[in-house]
């Protein structure tokens, strides 16, 4: 071997050692850099020298994919647990639990129990004025507490929607960054240069992206990464796409806009729609968790709150309408029923409306025998019957969906009683309660079933519409339909229209015994629910929408505008605690002051089972506790999932890092070896230099 060959070999060895030292030093310097995968120096010996190649990034794609998947699970569980824990704290603990004794006054279950306790005092020997004032105040406090919970749940749902928009706004820059890094990696690969830096940055971006949304990332032949959702919707291939979400759950129905997918223009702006949309828990990651919270879990909480309110209002109003105040008021002003004069009565049994003077003397009475009025009798027929029988002593009117009965003499009062053997009933409510003539809980919106039958008019006029969707168990919309009621005019026809629509493939619509529309999911669509997302209907000009009379709408059952009747707050005498005797004759005493027997009616109604539709009839306390237990269980499951998924993510990261992360001790040992190699090459060069010096001295 010539001296020049020896020198060339030593120089190539020196260069190889320098390159290896540079790679090793870079590994040590980035030992604590998140997402950094160590690089391996590559060199190949030839018969004459050492050939240095580009460093190789040490990473296992399967371990990286495991980290991506676990990141999505962890983020989804974490965000779900965080929000559900906040919701759970709004309700407190259920009555009878081990934590009830320490529950504060915000505990909903304790507040409901306090109403029952206050009702019990009405039957005791305590000062009736104080007992009534305490009962009314407690009823109002519990109602306001329920309204506050409802308001905060809606606020949380709004926060979730904002979080969805923020998450989408973070996903788009990540997709743009990955697309940019793809192009850089393709360029460097074509030039056969080191791609470790951009590849590390892309892996970090992919891990963050997979925490926000469940994606499948596939490496292409040119080293480009293609990204699609778990359902195969492409987000990045040869062309970048972006998610478009405008946000909004602020309307009456609490509807939310879709997340759409758009192509990206050359200038980076959003282009045309691809036709794909994202929605529901299947999206995965933080975004999927937020979507399921907004479109399934929090909607369920709102429905449970509505159930509690419906049970609360029906219990208290049932008791109040079964009695009358002493002395009775000169006017009974009913609530909005959503009916018009031409609607059928749909009542059974009988009730009596009476005019009374002090001290409880019967002046006139009108017995409404609904069987005698006939099956085709209307609201107008009942009003006419009342007026004709009272003979001018009082006047009944029905306008704008409300029944009002006014005594001709303002010193006299109006009392109503159910028939003892065949009490009047429509939609499970007595005559006075159905029209809300003596309601303790009042609202601008309907707070009781409307009791429509299949032959009644649905009241959706031309130009009005109702948008309905069916969601699966994850909250994803699987069917949608806009009902116009144009096929025919009756409720039965509307039910037929809904069942024949795309919604009918997911379940069956039907009227229940109280005139509400109920949706039963098909066996193949277990967990599916129907939701009203838009509603411009106005039943026959009464101001009552389809969402309200059908019972399918959320947030429209009167809770937000509900309050205790102001006249009952102002005067203890206005709380109905007396009972009118409908069998009394004109001129007889038919009404006496409050007595414990009548007062116990409040206890009976508060503990009675109520048919809320869709669930088994339950008493108010159980309805409340069931709702609290449900959100508590969901929060507990979410918290367990948060811990479990966090542990799995930690394990996946550990496995990945054990394979690709930097071991400083190993790198330091390698550094010593490389330093020795560098020194050896340097000594050879020094020896060759000495040889050249010797040869030159001989020549000289």
Short mmCIF file of C-alpha atoms in Angstrom, two decimals, residues 131-371:
data_model
loop_
_atom_site.label_atom_id
_atom_site.label_comp_id
_atom_site.label_asym_id
_atom_site.label_seq_id
_atom_site.Cartn_x
_atom_site.Cartn_y
_atom_site.Cartn_z
CA UNK A 131 -96.21 27.31 57.76
CA UNK A 132 -97.69 28.51 54.46
CA UNK A 133 -95.06 31.24 54.09
CA UNK A 134 -92.32 28.70 54.77
CA UNK A 135 -93.76 26.22 52.28
CA UNK A 136 -94.13 28.79 49.50
CA UNK A 137 -90.63 30.16 50.14
CA UNK A 138 -89.14 26.66 50.06
CA UNK A 139 -91.04 25.83 46.86
CA UNK A 140 -89.62 28.96 45.27
CA UNK A 141 -86.10 28.28 46.54
CA UNK A 142 -86.11 24.76 45.09
CA UNK A 143 -87.45 26.02 41.77
CA UNK A 144 -84.77 28.71 41.59
CA UNK A 145 -82.13 26.12 42.47
CA UNK A 146 -83.30 23.92 39.61
CA UNK A 147 -83.29 26.91 37.25
CA UNK A 148 -79.76 27.77 38.32
CA UNK A 149 -78.59 24.22 37.59
CA UNK A 150 -80.30 24.31 34.21
CA UNK A 151 -78.69 27.66 33.41
CA UNK A 152 -75.24 26.43 34.39
CA UNK A 153 -75.60 23.20 32.40
CA UNK A 154 -76.54 25.25 29.34
CA UNK A 155 -73.57 27.50 30.06
CA UNK A 156 -71.27 24.49 30.27
CA UNK A 157 -72.68 23.23 26.98
CA UNK A 158 -71.84 26.62 25.51
CA UNK A 159 -68.29 26.31 26.88
CA UNK A 160 -68.01 22.89 25.27
CA UNK A 161 -69.04 24.40 21.95
CA UNK A 162 -66.38 27.11 22.29
CA UNK A 163 -63.87 24.37 23.15
CA UNK A 164 -64.92 22.52 20.00
CA UNK A 165 -64.20 25.59 17.90
CA UNK A 166 -60.84 26.13 19.61
CA UNK A 167 -59.93 22.49 19.01
CA UNK A 168 -60.85 22.76 15.33
CA UNK A 169 -58.79 25.96 15.14
CA UNK A 170 -55.80 23.98 16.49
CA UNK A 171 -56.33 20.96 14.23
CA UNK A 172 -56.10 23.03 11.05
CA UNK A 173 -52.62 24.51 11.73
CA UNK A 174 -51.38 21.03 12.66
CA UNK A 175 -52.61 19.63 9.35
CA UNK A 176 -50.94 22.55 7.56
CA UNK A 177 -47.68 21.93 9.42
CA UNK A 178 -47.70 18.22 8.66
CA UNK A 179 -48.40 19.01 4.99
CA UNK A 180 -45.46 21.43 4.95
CA UNK A 181 -43.17 18.89 6.64
CA UNK A 182 -44.33 16.23 4.19
CA UNK A 183 -43.09 18.37 1.31
CA UNK A 184 -39.77 19.02 3.06
CA UNK A 185 -39.24 15.32 3.79
CA UNK A 186 -40.07 14.37 0.18
CA UNK A 187 -37.54 16.95 -1.05
CA UNK A 188 -34.77 15.79 1.30
CA UNK A 189 -35.45 12.14 0.51
CA UNK A 190 -35.10 12.83 -3.22
CA UNK A 191 -31.74 14.53 -2.51
CA UNK A 192 -30.72 11.60 -0.26
CA UNK A 193 -30.21 13.95 2.66
CA UNK A 194 -30.94 13.45 6.35
CA UNK A 195 -34.69 13.76 7.12
CA UNK A 196 -34.47 13.13 10.88
CA UNK A 197 -35.19 16.72 11.90
CA UNK A 198 -38.37 17.20 9.85
CA UNK A 199 -39.43 13.62 10.65
CA UNK A 200 -39.16 14.34 14.39
CA UNK A 201 -41.17 17.54 14.00
CA UNK A 202 -43.79 15.67 12.00
CA UNK A 203 -44.04 12.95 14.65
CA UNK A 204 -44.56 15.59 17.36
CA UNK A 205 -47.28 17.27 15.28
CA UNK A 206 -48.91 13.90 14.59
CA UNK A 207 -48.96 13.02 18.27
CA UNK A 208 -50.63 16.32 19.13
CA UNK A 209 -53.09 15.91 16.25
CA UNK A 210 -53.99 12.36 17.32
CA UNK A 211 -54.73 13.68 20.80
CA UNK A 212 -57.25 16.11 19.28
CA UNK A 213 -58.87 13.76 16.74
CA UNK A 214 -58.64 10.04 16.02
CA UNK A 215 -56.66 9.69 12.78
CA UNK A 216 -55.04 6.97 10.72
CA UNK A 217 -51.61 8.03 9.47
CA UNK A 218 -50.08 5.98 6.64
CA UNK A 219 -46.59 6.51 5.26
CA UNK A 220 -46.46 6.59 1.46
CA UNK A 221 -43.67 5.35 -0.81
CA UNK A 222 -42.26 8.86 -1.14
CA UNK A 223 -42.11 9.18 2.71
CA UNK A 224 -45.18 11.42 2.73
CA UNK A 225 -47.77 10.83 5.51
CA UNK A 226 -51.43 10.53 4.45
CA UNK A 227 -54.02 11.24 7.15
CA UNK A 228 -57.67 10.23 7.36
CA UNK A 229 -60.25 9.95 10.13
CA UNK A 230 -61.20 6.65 11.73
CA UNK A 231 -64.09 6.44 9.24
CA UNK A 232 -61.85 7.00 6.24
CA UNK A 233 -62.57 10.68 5.60
CA UNK A 234 -59.33 12.04 4.06
CA UNK A 235 -57.76 15.05 5.73
CA UNK A 236 -54.36 15.01 4.02
CA UNK A 237 -53.08 13.15 0.96
CA UNK A 238 -51.80 14.89 -2.14
CA UNK A 239 -54.15 17.72 -1.20
CA UNK A 240 -54.68 19.33 2.18
CA UNK A 241 -58.14 19.68 3.71
CA UNK A 242 -59.28 21.77 6.65
CA UNK A 243 -62.14 21.59 9.12
CA UNK A 244 -64.71 24.38 9.11
CA UNK A 245 -66.81 25.06 12.21
CA UNK A 246 -68.71 28.26 12.89
CA UNK A 247 -70.04 27.21 16.31
CA UNK A 248 -73.27 28.03 18.08
CA UNK A 249 -75.67 26.34 20.53
CA UNK A 250 -77.43 29.48 21.65
CA UNK A 251 -80.89 29.04 20.15
CA UNK A 252 -83.98 27.74 21.91
CA UNK A 253 -83.45 24.19 20.72
CA UNK A 254 -79.74 24.25 21.53
CA UNK A 255 -78.90 23.06 18.01
CA UNK A 256 -75.32 23.03 16.81
CA UNK A 257 -73.71 23.54 13.42
CA UNK A 258 -71.90 20.72 11.64
CA UNK A 259 -68.14 20.44 11.33
CA UNK A 260 -67.57 20.35 7.59
CA UNK A 261 -64.47 19.37 5.62
CA UNK A 262 -63.18 21.74 2.95
CA UNK A 263 -60.41 21.63 0.39
CA UNK A 264 -57.57 24.09 0.91
CA UNK A 265 -56.80 26.69 -1.74
CA UNK A 266 -53.27 27.42 -2.90
CA UNK A 267 -53.11 30.50 -0.72
CA UNK A 268 -54.01 28.44 2.37
CA UNK A 269 -57.60 29.66 2.61
CA UNK A 270 -60.58 27.32 2.84
CA UNK A 271 -62.03 26.25 -0.47
CA UNK A 272 -64.96 24.16 -1.63
CA UNK A 273 -66.77 21.66 0.55
CA UNK A 274 -65.75 18.02 0.14
CA UNK A 275 -69.19 16.79 1.17
CA UNK A 276 -67.90 15.18 4.37
CA UNK A 277 -68.94 16.18 7.89
CA UNK A 278 -67.67 15.23 11.33
CA UNK A 279 -69.90 14.66 14.33
CA UNK A 280 -70.33 12.35 17.29
CA UNK A 281 -68.00 10.45 19.57
CA UNK A 282 -66.56 8.37 16.72
CA UNK A 283 -64.41 11.36 15.78
CA UNK A 284 -62.25 10.41 18.75
CA UNK A 285 -59.65 12.36 20.64
CA UNK A 286 -60.48 15.57 22.45
CA UNK A 287 -62.78 16.69 19.63
CA UNK A 288 -64.78 13.45 19.77
CA UNK A 289 -65.14 13.73 23.53
CA UNK A 290 -66.37 17.32 23.22
CA UNK A 291 -68.85 16.42 20.48
CA UNK A 292 -70.26 13.56 22.53
CA UNK A 293 -70.53 15.83 25.55
CA UNK A 294 -72.40 18.49 23.60
CA UNK A 295 -74.61 16.24 21.50
CA UNK A 296 -75.30 13.34 23.86
CA UNK A 297 -74.18 13.57 27.46
CA UNK A 298 -75.18 17.16 28.25
CA UNK A 299 -78.39 16.81 26.26
CA UNK A 300 -79.26 13.85 28.47
CA UNK A 301 -78.55 15.97 31.55
CA UNK A 302 -80.86 18.71 30.22
CA UNK A 303 -83.60 16.14 29.65
CA UNK A 304 -83.19 14.86 33.19
CA UNK A 305 -83.48 18.43 34.50
CA UNK A 306 -86.65 18.85 32.44
CA UNK A 307 -88.00 15.61 33.91
CA UNK A 308 -87.34 16.86 37.44
CA UNK A 309 -89.06 20.17 36.68
CA UNK A 310 -92.03 18.46 35.04
CA UNK A 311 -92.44 16.19 38.05
CA UNK A 312 -91.99 19.13 40.43
CA UNK A 313 -94.50 21.39 38.67
CA UNK A 314 -97.05 18.61 38.18
CA UNK A 315 -96.82 17.53 41.82
CA UNK A 316 -97.28 21.00 43.29
CA UNK A 317 -99.85 22.12 40.73
CA UNK A 318 -101.78 18.90 41.14
CA UNK A 319 -102.08 19.58 44.86
CA UNK A 320 -102.92 23.27 44.42
CA UNK A 321 -105.59 22.60 41.79
CA UNK A 322 -107.26 19.90 43.88
CA UNK A 323 -108.07 22.56 46.49
CA UNK A 324 -109.05 26.22 46.62
CA UNK A 325 -107.99 29.19 48.69
CA UNK A 326 -110.13 30.63 51.46
CA UNK A 327 -111.67 32.96 50.56
CA UNK A 328 -111.55 31.96 46.86
CA UNK A 329 -110.28 34.55 44.34
CA UNK A 330 -112.67 36.57 42.21
CA UNK A 331 -110.85 35.43 39.10
CA UNK A 332 -109.04 32.26 38.06
CA UNK A 333 -106.64 32.96 35.22
CA UNK A 334 -105.38 29.80 33.52
CA UNK A 335 -102.10 29.09 31.80
CA UNK A 336 -101.23 28.64 28.14
CA UNK A 337 -102.56 25.28 26.93
CA UNK A 338 -101.76 25.51 23.23
CA UNK A 339 -105.42 24.87 22.41
CA UNK A 340 -108.05 26.86 20.54
CA UNK A 341 -111.82 27.02 21.01
CA UNK A 342 -112.49 24.54 18.23
CA UNK A 343 -110.22 21.85 19.72
CA UNK A 344 -111.99 18.84 21.13
CA UNK A 345 -112.31 18.64 24.90
CA UNK A 346 -110.88 15.10 25.15
CA UNK A 347 -111.99 15.05 28.80
CA UNK A 348 -113.61 12.20 30.69
CA UNK A 349 -115.46 12.35 34.01
CA UNK A 350 -116.94 15.48 35.56
CA UNK A 351 -116.02 18.66 37.43
CA UNK A 352 -117.92 21.52 39.06
CA UNK A 353 -117.25 25.25 38.78
CA UNK A 354 -118.81 27.35 41.55
CA UNK A 355 -119.33 30.96 42.56
CA UNK A 356 -119.10 31.59 46.31
CA UNK A 357 -119.56 34.44 48.73
CA UNK A 358 -118.32 34.91 52.27
CA UNK A 359 -118.17 32.88 54.40
CA UNK A 360 -118.03 30.03 51.89
CA UNK A 361 -121.70 30.21 50.83
CA UNK A 362 -122.52 28.67 47.45
CA UNK A 363 -124.05 31.23 45.06
CA UNK A 364 -124.08 29.28 41.78
CA UNK A 365 -122.49 26.20 40.29
CA UNK A 366 -121.98 24.59 36.90
CA UNK A 367 -121.41 20.87 36.60
CA UNK A 368 -119.42 19.81 33.57
CA UNK A 369 -120.31 16.22 32.69
CA UNK A 370 -118.00 15.55 29.78
CA UNK A 371 -119.74 12.31 28.85
#
